[in-house]
Every structure is written in structure tokens, then in C-alpha cells.
C-alpha positions as a printed NumPy array, in Angstrom:
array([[131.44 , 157.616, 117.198],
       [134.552, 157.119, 115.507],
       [137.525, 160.094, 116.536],
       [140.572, 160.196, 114.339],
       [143.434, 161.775, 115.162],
       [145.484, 164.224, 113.12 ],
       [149.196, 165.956, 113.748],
       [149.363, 169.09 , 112.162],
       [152.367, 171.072, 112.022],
       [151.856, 174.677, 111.075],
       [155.467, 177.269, 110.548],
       [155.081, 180.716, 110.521],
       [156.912, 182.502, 108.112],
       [159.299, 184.83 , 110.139],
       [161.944, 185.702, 107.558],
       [164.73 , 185.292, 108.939],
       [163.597, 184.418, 112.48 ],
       [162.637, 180.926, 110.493],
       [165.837, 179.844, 111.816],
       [164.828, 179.624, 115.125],
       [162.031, 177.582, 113.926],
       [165.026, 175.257, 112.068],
       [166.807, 175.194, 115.563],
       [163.143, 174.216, 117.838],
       [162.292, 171.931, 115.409],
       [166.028, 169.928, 115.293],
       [165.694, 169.592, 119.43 ],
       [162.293, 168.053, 118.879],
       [163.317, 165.185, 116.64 ],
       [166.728, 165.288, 118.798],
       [164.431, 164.316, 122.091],
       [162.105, 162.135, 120.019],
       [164.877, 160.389, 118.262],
       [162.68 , 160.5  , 114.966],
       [162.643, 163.203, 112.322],
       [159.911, 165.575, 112.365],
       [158.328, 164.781, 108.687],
       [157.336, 161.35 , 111.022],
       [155.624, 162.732, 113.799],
       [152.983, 164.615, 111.773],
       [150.393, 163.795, 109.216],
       [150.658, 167.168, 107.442],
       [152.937, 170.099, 107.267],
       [152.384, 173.073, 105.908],
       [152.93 , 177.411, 105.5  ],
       [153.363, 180.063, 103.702],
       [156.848, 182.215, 103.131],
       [159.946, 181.334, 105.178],
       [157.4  , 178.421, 106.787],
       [156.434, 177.217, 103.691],
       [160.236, 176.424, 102.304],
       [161.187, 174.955, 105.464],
       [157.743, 173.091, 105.701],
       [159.008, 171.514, 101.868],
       [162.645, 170.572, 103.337],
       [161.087, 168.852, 106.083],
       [158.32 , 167.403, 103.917],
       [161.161, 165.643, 101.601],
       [163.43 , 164.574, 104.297],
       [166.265, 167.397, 103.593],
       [169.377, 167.747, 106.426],
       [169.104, 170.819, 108.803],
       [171.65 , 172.074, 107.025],
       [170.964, 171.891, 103.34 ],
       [167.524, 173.984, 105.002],
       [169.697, 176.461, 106.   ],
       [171.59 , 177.021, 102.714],
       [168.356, 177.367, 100.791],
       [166.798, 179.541, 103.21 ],
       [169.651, 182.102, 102.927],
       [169.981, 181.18 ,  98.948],
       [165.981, 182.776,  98.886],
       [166.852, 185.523, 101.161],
       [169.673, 186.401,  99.272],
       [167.69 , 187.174,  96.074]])
């Protein structure tokens, strides 16, 4: 029997606690010296996950995550 494996990574959409989820997932790929979108096969949320799920997705900086989460909060 074949087994494949498969990395999910699944964000919970916290509001504004999804910047602690910003901050756990930068010391990941800071002790795995690799960004995050690398180490999984699929990525995925809804809400404040789901926008930082697309950052990661498309390779956006920590901080350009940052100004778009507050950019959605803020309207």
C-alpha cells in the first residue's frame, strides 16, 4: 500500500489575535530557515486566517501581512 504524505497548514481566524499567528509563524520559518508557503502542501482558512493564509500563499513579507491585516480591520 502506497501512503502519501500531506502538510496542511490550517489558521484560525482570531481577529486581531491573527497577529500572534503572523509572529508563531515568522519563528517557524526563522528556525527552519525556509519560508512557510515551502513547508506545506496546502494552506488554508477562513477570516483573519484566510488573508494571512493568501499572504503566505503568494510569498508576501511579514510586514506587508501586517499592513493589510490592519487595512481590513480598519474598514
Amino acid at each position: 500500500m502506497l501512503l502519501l504524505s500531506v502538510k496542511v497548514l490550517s489558521l484560525d481566524g482570531w481577529g486581531i489575535r491573527g497577529l500572534i499567528i503572523l509572529e508563531i509563524l515568522e519563528a517557524i520559518e526563522k528556525e527552519a530557515g525556509q519560508p512557510i508557503k515551502d513547508m506545506f502542501d496546502w494552506i488554508g482558512e477562513t477570516s483573519t486566517g484566510g488573508i494571512i493564509a493568501l499572504s503566505i500563499a503568494t510569498g508576501k513579507r511579514r510586514l506587508a501581512t501586517r499592513f493589510e491585516f490592519f487595512s481590513q480591520k480598519a474598514t
